[in-house]
CSV table of C-alpha atoms and ligand atoms in Angstrom, one decimal:
chain,number,residue,atom,x,y,z
A,239,UNK,CA,29.8,96.4,83.3
A,240,UNK,CA,27.3,99.0,85.1
A,241,UNK,CA,29.4,101.2,87.7
A,242,UNK,CA,28.0,101.3,91.0
A,243,UNK,CA,28.6,105.4,91.4
A,244,UNK,CA,29.1,108.0,88.6
A,245,UNK,CA,31.3,111.1,89.6
A,246,UNK,CA,30.8,114.2,87.5
A,247,UNK,CA,34.2,115.9,88.0
A,248,UNK,CA,37.9,114.8,88.7
A,249,UNK,CA,38.9,117.5,90.8
A,250,UNK,CA,39.9,117.1,94.4
A,251,UNK,CA,36.5,116.4,95.8
A,252,UNK,CA,35.4,113.9,92.9
A,253,UNK,CA,38.7,111.9,93.3
A,254,UNK,CA,38.6,111.8,97.0
A,255,UNK,CA,35.0,110.1,96.7
A,256,UNK,CA,36.3,107.9,94.0
A,257,UNK,CA,39.0,106.6,95.9
A,258,UNK,CA,37.4,106.0,99.0
A,259,UNK,CA,34.2,104.6,97.4
A,260,UNK,CA,36.7,102.3,95.5
A,261,UNK,CA,39.1,101.6,98.2
A,262,UNK,CA,36.7,101.7,101.0
A,263,UNK,CA,33.6,99.9,99.8
A,264,UNK,CA,34.8,97.8,97.0
A,265,UNK,CA,32.7,99.4,94.5
A,266,UNK,CA,32.9,100.3,90.8
A,267,UNK,CA,33.0,103.9,90.2
A,268,UNK,CA,33.5,105.9,86.8
A,269,UNK,CA,34.5,109.4,87.0
A,270,UNK,CA,34.0,111.5,84.1
A,271,UNK,CA,35.4,115.4,83.4
A,272,UNK,CA,34.7,117.4,80.6
A,273,UNK,CA,38.4,118.7,80.4
A,274,UNK,CA,41.3,116.4,79.1
A,275,UNK,CA,42.9,116.0,82.2
A,276,UNK,CA,42.4,115.0,86.0
A,277,UNK,CA,42.9,117.4,88.9
A,278,UNK,CA,40.3,120.0,88.3
A,279,UNK,CA,41.3,123.6,89.0
A,280,UNK,CA,44.4,122.2,91.1
A,281,UNK,CA,45.9,120.3,87.7
A,282,UNK,CA,49.6,121.5,86.8
A,283,UNK,CA,51.6,120.8,83.9
A,284,UNK,CA,55.5,121.1,82.9
A,285,UNK,CA,56.1,124.0,80.5
A,286,UNK,CA,57.8,122.1,77.5
A,287,UNK,CA,60.7,124.4,76.6
A,288,UNK,CA,61.9,125.1,80.1
A,289,UNK,CA,60.7,122.1,82.3
A,290,UNK,CA,59.1,124.2,84.8
A,291,UNK,CA,56.1,123.0,86.6
A,292,UNK,CA,53.0,125.4,86.0
A,293,UNK,CA,49.7,125.6,87.7
A,294,UNK,CA,47.4,126.0,84.7
A,295,UNK,CA,44.5,127.4,86.5
A,296,UNK,CA,46.4,129.6,89.1
A,297,UNK,CA,48.9,128.9,91.8
A,298,UNK,CA,48.0,126.3,94.2
A,299,UNK,CA,49.6,126.0,97.5
A,300,UNK,CA,48.4,123.2,99.8
A,301,UNK,CA,47.7,123.8,103.3
A,302,UNK,CA,45.8,122.7,106.2
A,303,UNK,CA,45.5,122.3,110.1
A,304,UNK,CA,43.3,119.5,109.8
A,305,UNK,CA,45.2,116.2,110.8
A,306,UNK,CA,43.0,113.6,109.1
A,307,UNK,CA,43.0,115.8,105.8
A,308,UNK,CA,46.7,115.7,106.1
A,309,UNK,CA,47.2,112.0,106.9
A,310,UNK,CA,45.0,111.2,103.9
A,311,UNK,CA,46.8,113.4,101.2
A,312,UNK,CA,50.1,112.0,102.4
A,313,UNK,CA,49.0,108.5,101.2
A,314,UNK,CA,49.3,109.9,97.8
A,315,UNK,CA,52.1,112.2,97.9
A,316,UNK,CA,55.1,113.5,99.8
A,317,UNK,CA,55.2,117.1,100.4
A,318,UNK,CA,58.0,119.5,100.4
A,319,UNK,CA,58.7,122.2,103.2
A,320,UNK,CA,57.8,125.1,101.1
A,321,UNK,CA,56.5,128.1,103.0
A,322,UNK,CA,54.3,130.5,101.1
A,323,UNK,CA,55.3,134.0,101.2
A,324,UNK,CA,53.9,137.2,99.4
A,325,UNK,CA,55.2,140.5,98.6
A,326,UNK,CA,53.4,143.6,97.0
A,327,UNK,CA,54.7,146.2,94.8
A,328,UNK,CA,53.2,149.6,95.8
A,329,UNK,CA,54.7,152.9,93.6
A,330,UNK,CA,57.7,150.7,92.7
A,331,UNK,CA,58.5,149.6,96.2
A,332,UNK,CA,58.4,146.2,97.5
A,333,UNK,CA,56.6,145.5,100.9
A,334,UNK,CA,56.1,142.2,102.7
A,335,UNK,CA,52.7,140.7,103.1
A,336,UNK,CA,50.1,140.1,105.0
A,337,UNK,CA,50.6,143.7,106.5
A,338,UNK,CA,52.9,143.3,109.6
A,339,UNK,CA,55.2,145.1,111.5
A,340,UNK,CA,57.9,145.1,108.8
A,341,UNK,CA,55.4,146.7,106.1
A,342,UNK,CA,54.0,149.2,108.8
A,343,UNK,CA,57.6,150.4,109.9
A,344,UNK,CA,58.6,150.5,106.2
A,345,UNK,CA,55.7,152.0,105.0
A,346,UNK,CA,55.6,155.0,107.9
A,347,UNK,CA,59.4,155.1,107.8
A,348,UNK,CA,59.6,154.4,111.5
A,349,UNK,CA,60.6,151.7,113.9
A,350,UNK,CA,57.3,151.2,115.8
A,351,UNK,CA,57.4,148.7,118.5
A,352,UNK,CA,54.3,145.9,118.3
A,353,UNK,CA,52.5,148.2,121.0
A,354,UNK,CA,53.0,151.5,119.4
A,355,UNK,CA,52.3,150.2,115.8
A,356,UNK,CA,49.1,148.6,117.5
A,357,UNK,CA,48.3,152.0,119.0
A,358,UNK,CA,48.7,153.9,115.6
A,359,UNK,CA,46.5,151.4,113.4
A,360,UNK,CA,43.9,151.8,116.3
A,361,UNK,CA,44.0,155.6,115.8
A,362,UNK,CA,43.8,155.7,112.0
A,363,UNK,CA,41.1,153.1,112.0
A,364,UNK,CA,39.0,155.1,114.2
A,365,UNK,CA,38.8,157.9,111.4
A,366,UNK,CA,35.2,157.2,110.5
A,367,UNK,CA,33.7,156.8,114.2
A,368,UNK,CA,31.4,154.0,115.5
A,369,UNK,CA,28.9,153.9,112.5
A,370,UNK,CA,28.0,150.8,110.7
A,371,UNK,CA,30.4,150.8,107.2
A,372,UNK,CA,28.3,151.6,104.6
A,373,UNK,CA,30.6,149.7,101.9
A,374,UNK,CA,34.0,148.0,101.5
A,375,UNK,CA,36.0,150.9,101.7
A,376,UNK,CA,34.6,152.4,105.0
A,377,UNK,CA,35.0,148.6,106.4
A,378,UNK,CA,38.6,148.2,105.5
A,379,UNK,CA,39.4,151.7,107.0
A,380,UNK,CA,37.7,150.7,110.3
A,381,UNK,CA,40.1,147.7,110.3
A,382,UNK,CA,43.3,148.8,109.1
A,383,UNK,CA,43.1,152.7,108.8
A,384,UNK,CA,43.1,155.0,105.5
A,385,UNK,CA,46.9,154.8,104.8
A,386,UNK,CA,47.5,151.2,104.8
A,387,UNK,CA,44.0,150.7,102.9
A,388,UNK,CA,44.8,153.1,100.2
A,389,UNK,CA,48.2,151.5,99.7
A,390,UNK,CA,47.6,148.0,100.1
A,391,UNK,CA,43.9,147.3,99.7
A,392,UNK,CA,42.1,150.0,97.5
A,393,UNK,CA,43.4,149.6,93.9
A,394,UNK,CA,44.1,145.8,94.4
A,395,UNK,CA,40.5,145.2,95.4
A,396,UNK,CA,39.3,147.8,92.8
A,397,UNK,CA,41.2,145.7,90.2
A,398,UNK,CA,39.9,142.3,91.3
A,399,UNK,CA,36.2,143.4,91.4
A,400,UNK,CA,36.4,145.8,88.4
A,401,UNK,CA,34.5,148.0,90.8
A,402,UNK,CA,35.4,151.0,92.9
A,403,UNK,CA,35.5,149.8,96.5
A,404,UNK,CA,32.9,152.3,97.6
A,405,UNK,CA,30.5,150.6,95.4
A,406,UNK,CA,31.3,147.1,96.9
A,407,UNK,CA,29.2,145.9,99.9
A,408,UNK,CA,31.0,145.9,103.5
A,409,UNK,CA,30.5,142.4,103.6
A,410,UNK,CA,32.8,141.4,101.4
A,411,UNK,CA,35.5,141.4,103.9
A,412,UNK,CA,35.1,140.4,107.6
A,413,UNK,CA,38.9,140.8,108.8
A,414,UNK,CA,41.7,142.2,107.2
A,415,UNK,CA,44.9,140.5,108.8
A,416,UNK,CA,47.6,142.6,110.3
A,417,UNK,CA,50.5,141.0,112.3
A,418,UNK,CA,52.1,142.9,115.1
A,419,UNK,CA,55.3,141.1,114.6
A,420,UNK,CA,57.5,140.6,111.4
A,421,UNK,CA,56.0,137.0,110.9
A,422,UNK,CA,55.2,137.0,107.1
A,423,UNK,CA,54.2,133.6,106.7
A,424,UNK,CA,51.4,133.8,104.2
A,425,UNK,CA,49.2,130.8,105.9
A,426,UNK,CA,48.8,130.1,109.4
A,427,UNK,CA,48.1,126.6,109.2
A,428,UNK,CA,50.0,123.7,110.9
A,429,UNK,CA,50.8,121.7,107.7
A,430,UNK,CA,52.0,123.4,104.6
A,431,UNK,CA,54.0,122.1,101.5
A,432,UNK,CA,53.8,121.1,97.7
A,433,UNK,CA,53.7,117.6,96.0
A,434,UNK,CA,57.4,116.8,95.9
A,435,UNK,CA,56.5,115.4,91.9
A,436,UNK,CA,53.9,117.6,91.2
A,437,UNK,CA,49.9,117.7,91.4
A,438,UNK,CA,49.5,115.4,88.3
A,439,UNK,CA,51.4,112.5,90.1
A,440,UNK,CA,49.6,113.0,93.4
A,441,UNK,CA,46.0,113.0,91.3
A,442,UNK,CA,46.9,110.1,89.1
A,443,UNK,CA,47.8,107.9,92.4
A,444,UNK,CA,44.3,108.7,93.6
A,445,UNK,CA,42.8,107.4,90.5
A,446,UNK,CA,45.1,104.9,90.4
A,447,UNK,CA,42.7,101.7,91.2
A,448,UNK,CA,41.3,98.9,89.7
A,449,UNK,CA,37.6,100.0,90.3
A,450,UNK,CA,37.9,103.4,89.0
A,451,UNK,CA,37.9,104.4,85.5
A,452,UNK,CA,38.4,107.9,84.3
A,453,UNK,CA,36.6,109.2,81.2
A,454,UNK,CA,38.0,112.5,80.2
A,455,UNK,CA,36.6,115.0,77.5
A,456,UNK,CA,33.1,114.0,78.4
A,457,UNK,CA,30.3,116.3,79.5
A,458,UNK,CA,27.7,115.1,81.7
A,459,UNK,CA,25.2,117.5,79.8
A,460,UNK,CA,26.1,116.1,76.2
A,461,UNK,CA,23.5,113.4,75.7
A,462,UNK,CA,25.3,111.8,72.5
A,463,UNK,CA,27.6,110.2,75.3
A,464,UNK,CA,26.8,106.9,77.0
A,465,UNK,CA,27.1,108.5,80.5
A,466,UNK,CA,24.9,111.8,80.6
A,467,UNK,CA,22.3,113.3,82.9
A,468,UNK,CA,19.5,112.2,80.8
A,469,UNK,CA,21.0,108.5,80.9
A,470,UNK,CA,22.0,108.0,84.5
A,471,UNK,CA,19.9,110.2,86.9
A,472,UNK,CA,17.6,107.8,88.9
A,473,UNK,CA,19.1,104.9,87.4
A,474,UNK,CA,22.8,105.1,88.9
A,475,UNK,CA,23.7,106.8,92.0
A,476,UNK,CA,25.8,110.1,91.0
A,477,UNK,CA,28.2,112.6,92.8
A,478,UNK,CA,28.0,115.9,91.1
A,479,UNK,CA,30.8,118.4,91.5
A,480,UNK,CA,29.9,120.6,88.1
A,481,UNK,CA,28.2,124.1,88.3
A,482,UNK,CA,24.9,123.9,90.5
A,483,UNK,CA,22.9,126.1,88.2
A,484,UNK,CA,24.2,124.5,85.1
A,485,UNK,CA,22.6,120.9,86.7
A,486,UNK,CA,19.2,122.7,86.8
A,487,UNK,CA,19.5,124.6,83.4
A,488,UNK,CA,19.8,127.7,85.3
A,489,UNK,CA,16.2,127.8,86.0
A,490,UNK,CA,16.3,129.9,89.1
A,491,UNK,CA,18.9,132.3,87.5
A,492,UNK,CA,22.6,132.4,87.0
A,493,UNK,CA,25.1,132.3,90.0
A,494,UNK,CA,27.8,134.7,89.2
A,495,UNK,CA,31.4,134.1,89.4
A,496,UNK,CA,34.7,135.9,88.8
A,497,UNK,CA,37.0,134.7,86.5
A,498,UNK,CA,40.9,135.0,86.1
A,499,UNK,CA,42.8,135.4,82.7
A,500,UNK,CA,46.4,134.4,82.7
A,501,UNK,CA,49.4,135.8,80.4
A,502,UNK,CA,52.1,133.2,80.4
A,503,UNK,CA,55.4,134.3,79.5
A,504,UNK,CA,58.9,132.4,79.2
A,505,UNK,CA,61.8,134.8,80.0
A,506,UNK,CA,65.3,134.1,78.8
A,507,UNK,CA,66.7,134.7,82.5
A,508,UNK,CA,67.2,132.8,85.5
A,509,UNK,CA,65.4,134.7,87.6
A,510,UNK,CA,62.5,137.4,87.0
A,511,UNK,CA,61.4,138.9,90.5
A,512,UNK,CA,63.1,136.8,93.2
A,513,UNK,CA,60.0,135.2,94.8
A,514,UNK,CA,56.9,133.3,93.8
A,515,UNK,CA,54.3,135.9,94.1
A,516,UNK,CA,54.2,139.6,93.5
A,517,UNK,CA,51.4,141.5,94.2
A,518,UNK,CA,50.7,144.7,92.1
A,519,UNK,CA,48.9,147.2,94.4
A,520,UNK,CA,48.5,150.3,92.1
A,521,UNK,CA,45.9,151.1,89.9
A,522,UNK,CA,48.0,152.0,87.0
A,523,UNK,CA,49.1,148.2,86.5
A,524,UNK,CA,46.4,146.5,84.9
A,525,UNK,CA,47.3,143.0,86.3
A,526,UNK,CA,46.8,141.9,90.1
A,527,UNK,CA,49.7,139.8,90.6
A,528,UNK,CA,52.8,137.9,88.7
A,529,UNK,CA,53.6,134.3,89.6
A,530,UNK,CA,56.9,133.0,88.6
A,531,UNK,CA,56.9,129.4,89.0
A,532,UNK,CA,60.4,128.0,89.6
A,533,UNK,CA,60.3,129.7,93.2
A,534,UNK,CA,57.4,127.0,94.1
A,535,UNK,CA,60.3,124.2,93.7
A,536,UNK,CA,63.8,125.6,95.1
A,537,UNK,CA,64.7,122.1,95.8
A,538,UNK,CA,64.5,121.1,92.0
A,539,UNK,CA,67.4,122.0,89.6
A,540,UNK,CA,65.7,123.8,86.7
A,541,UNK,CA,67.3,125.6,83.9
A,542,UNK,CA,69.5,128.7,84.5
A,543,UNK,CA,68.4,129.8,81.1
A,544,UNK,CA,65.0,130.6,81.2
A,545,UNK,CA,62.1,131.2,83.8
A,546,UNK,CA,58.1,131.3,83.4
A,547,UNK,CA,56.2,134.1,84.7
A,548,UNK,CA,52.1,134.6,84.3
A,549,UNK,CA,50.2,137.6,84.9
A,550,UNK,CA,47.2,137.4,86.5
A,551,UNK,CA,44.1,139.6,85.6
A,552,UNK,CA,40.4,139.4,87.2
A,553,UNK,CA,37.1,140.0,85.7
A,554,UNK,CA,33.6,139.1,86.0
A,555,UNK,CA,32.9,135.5,84.3
A,556,UNK,CA,30.7,135.2,81.5
A,557,UNK,CA,28.8,131.8,80.9
A,558,UNK,CA,31.6,130.6,78.9
A,559,UNK,CA,34.6,131.5,81.2
A,560,UNK,CA,36.1,129.4,83.9
A,561,UNK,CA,34.5,130.2,87.4
A,562,UNK,CA,37.0,131.0,89.9
A,563,UNK,CA,35.4,132.9,92.9
A,564,UNK,CA,31.7,133.0,93.9
A,565,UNK,CA,30.5,136.9,93.7
A,566,UNK,CA,27.8,135.8,96.5
A,567,UNK,CA,25.7,139.0,95.8
A,568,UNK,CA,22.2,139.1,98.0
A,569,UNK,CA,20.7,138.1,94.6
A,570,UNK,CA,23.2,135.0,94.3
A,571,UNK,CA,22.4,133.9,98.1
A,572,UNK,CA,18.6,134.0,97.3
A,573,UNK,CA,19.1,131.9,94.1
A,574,UNK,CA,21.4,129.7,96.0
A,575,UNK,CA,18.8,128.9,98.4
A,576,UNK,CA,16.4,128.1,95.7
A,577,UNK,CA,19.1,125.7,94.5
A,578,UNK,CA,19.9,124.2,97.4
A,579,UNK,CA,16.3,123.2,98.0
A,580,UNK,CA,16.0,121.6,94.2
A,581,UNK,CA,19.4,119.8,95.1
A,582,UNK,CA,18.0,118.3,98.2
A,583,UNK,CA,15.1,117.0,96.3
A,584,UNK,CA,16.9,115.5,93.6
A,585,UNK,CA,17.0,111.9,94.3
A,586,UNK,CA,20.2,109.8,94.1
A,587,UNK,CA,22.3,112.8,93.6
A,588,UNK,CA,25.2,114.2,95.8
A,589,UNK,CA,26.0,117.5,94.9
A,590,UNK,CA,29.6,118.6,96.3
A,591,UNK,CA,32.7,120.5,95.6
A,592,UNK,CA,33.2,124.4,95.0
A,593,UNK,CA,31.1,124.2,91.8
A,594,UNK,CA,28.3,122.0,93.1
A,595,UNK,CA,27.8,124.2,96.4
A,596,UNK,CA,28.8,127.4,94.9
A,597,UNK,CA,31.5,128.4,97.5
A,598,UNK,CA,35.3,128.8,97.8
A,599,UNK,CA,36.9,126.0,99.1
A,600,UNK,CA,40.6,125.5,99.5
A,601,UNK,CA,42.1,122.3,98.5
A,602,UNK,CA,41.9,120.9,102.0
A,603,UNK,CA,38.6,122.1,102.6
A,604,UNK,CA,37.4,120.4,99.3
A,605,UNK,CA,39.1,117.0,100.7
A,606,UNK,CA,37.8,117.4,104.0
A,607,UNK,CA,34.3,117.8,102.6
A,608,UNK,CA,34.5,114.9,100.4
A,609,UNK,CA,35.9,112.8,103.1
A,610,UNK,CA,32.6,113.9,105.5
A,611,UNK,CA,30.4,113.1,102.8
A,612,UNK,CA,31.7,109.6,102.0
A,613,UNK,CA,31.5,108.7,106.0
A,614,UNK,CA,28.2,110.6,106.4
A,615,UNK,CA,26.3,110.0,103.5
A,616,UNK,CA,27.7,107.8,100.9
A,617,UNK,CA,29.1,104.9,102.7
A,618,UNK,CA,25.8,104.5,105.0
A,619,UNK,CA,23.9,104.7,101.4
A,620,UNK,CA,25.9,101.8,100.3
A,621,UNK,CA,26.2,99.7,103.3
A,622,UNK,CA,22.2,100.0,103.7
B,332,FDA,P1,37.6,121.6,91.1
B,332,FDA,O1,36.8,122.8,89.9
B,332,FDA,O2,38.9,121.4,90.9
B,332,FDA,O3,36.7,120.2,89.7
B,332,FDA,C1,35.5,120.2,89.2
B,332,FDA,C2,35.6,119.5,88.2
B,332,FDA,O4,34.1,119.3,87.3
B,332,FDA,C3,36.4,120.2,86.8
B,332,FDA,O5,37.6,119.2,86.6
B,332,FDA,C4,35.4,120.6,86.0
B,332,FDA,O6,36.1,120.2,84.4
B,332,FDA,C5,34.5,119.3,86.2
B,332,FDA,N1,33.2,119.6,85.3
B,332,FDA,C6,32.6,120.5,85.7
B,332,FDA,N2,31.3,120.5,84.8
B,332,FDA,C7,31.3,119.1,84.2
B,332,FDA,C8,30.6,118.9,83.3
B,332,FDA,N3,29.5,119.2,83.1
B,332,FDA,N4,30.8,117.3,83.0
B,332,FDA,C9,31.8,116.8,83.2
B,332,FDA,N5,33.0,117.6,84.3
B,332,FDA,C10,32.5,118.8,84.7
B,332,FDA,N6,43.2,126.1,96.9
B,332,FDA,C11,44.5,125.9,98.1
B,332,FDA,O7,44.0,125.3,99.1
B,332,FDA,N7,45.3,126.6,98.0
B,332,FDA,C12,45.8,127.5,96.9
B,332,FDA,O8,46.7,128.0,96.7
B,332,FDA,C13,44.5,127.5,96.0
B,332,FDA,N8,44.7,128.2,95.0
B,332,FDA,C14,43.6,128.5,93.9
B,332,FDA,C15,43.6,129.9,93.0
B,332,FDA,C16,42.5,130.0,92.1
B,332,FDA,C17,42.6,131.0,90.9
B,332,FDA,C18,41.2,129.3,92.5
B,332,FDA,C19,40.0,129.6,91.6
B,332,FDA,C20,41.2,128.0,93.4
B,332,FDA,C21,42.1,127.9,94.5
B,332,FDA,N9,42.3,126.9,95.3
B,332,FDA,C22,43.2,126.8,95.9
B,332,FDA,C23,41.3,126.3,95.2
B,332,FDA,C24,40.9,125.1,94.9
B,332,FDA,O9,41.2,125.3,93.2
B,332,FDA,C25,39.7,124.0,94.9
B,332,FDA,O10,39.7,123.8,96.3
B,332,FDA,C26,39.7,123.0,94.2
B,332,FDA,O11,39.8,123.1,92.8
B,332,FDA,C27,38.3,122.2,94.7
B,332,FDA,O12,38.3,121.0,93.9
B,332,FDA,P2,36.9,120.7,93.4
B,332,FDA,O13,36.6,119.1,93.2
B,332,FDA,O14,35.4,121.1,94.2
B,332,FDA,O15,36.5,121.6,92.0
């Protein structure tokens, strides 16, 4: 039977629309994904030799201050009381992040009060005067001063971007958080946690509806499939969450992304680093950070005999890589405007999600955007 709506992409954006359309409107939905699993980039799987849950496309921590999103996600999963914290290894010494009074006092071998630490940072940040920062380095110095910038931002940023921060535009950063207290909670959000029985169980419950059919290993641009761009656009309404430039055959040029490479290793020890995430601030270490996945679930009884660590490397993406972070250069922004015009004119197709709108979205933002699109555009369209 013909579906009422086709959704391209079984990530959080696509799954949220699918669940709402099936449950709220009672319509038939087919969700396709070119990957062999649902959940998009938030997908996780159990490492088979250790039983430890690993996030395949980079660590995913759920956090939000939006009560509607929190209420919505709690329909499908309970969350643990996990609170995210990050540390940085700089020249063999471990510091808490984001930069806080503990970081400042350890770094300067001092015992500053909140007031005197603030005065110190303001004084160091004034080094370049009042002129407009010409690049990322100058911007960062104007926010936190040179010593903290050089230790915790410069080389880490250079590794992320494969570019000297003096050659990166100042606009890449608008703020660098410095806390003048000892709070090293990474997120400021009201709600935070990890799905108690894993991300996959959460996503399976979202898709578990008699009116939702999921077809995996199905690429929207593969015209040999029964559901493809050529066969459905103009006939059946579509929600498209794949890359925006790909939809229009890169006609306006490619939108640039950064990608990540992950090196996963199982070590025959219980605990490698004592914490979920360790950033590596030095230029001499090629990876940006190491995740140790057992620490995301201290409430679980994992094996004492092994642990899973993942080293993360950052680089510019080619067309065949997974797109992770939009680069958003002035050229990209110009192209994006042209693609947006094309998207607006594409009848019967809604573009959404991080790839379909070319923007970085946290999970709660993707879900929030999908709920808004459902309420404001998709439901009114079907209700007539
Ligand atoms: P998502 O990319 O998840 O889904 C899109 C789906 O479309 C994919 O499954 C893809 O295979 C499919 N698709 C694409 N083209 C297709 C085609 N032609 N045919 C069929 N299917 C196609 N957020 C957060 O809240 N906390 C965190 O800690 C993190 N951590 C994090 C780390 C890293 C490294 C990244 C890159 C991102 C995060 N995020 C995050 C963000 C999170 O990943 C993001 O919010 C969601 O993936 C957004 O869901 P979408 O559905 O928009 O995209």
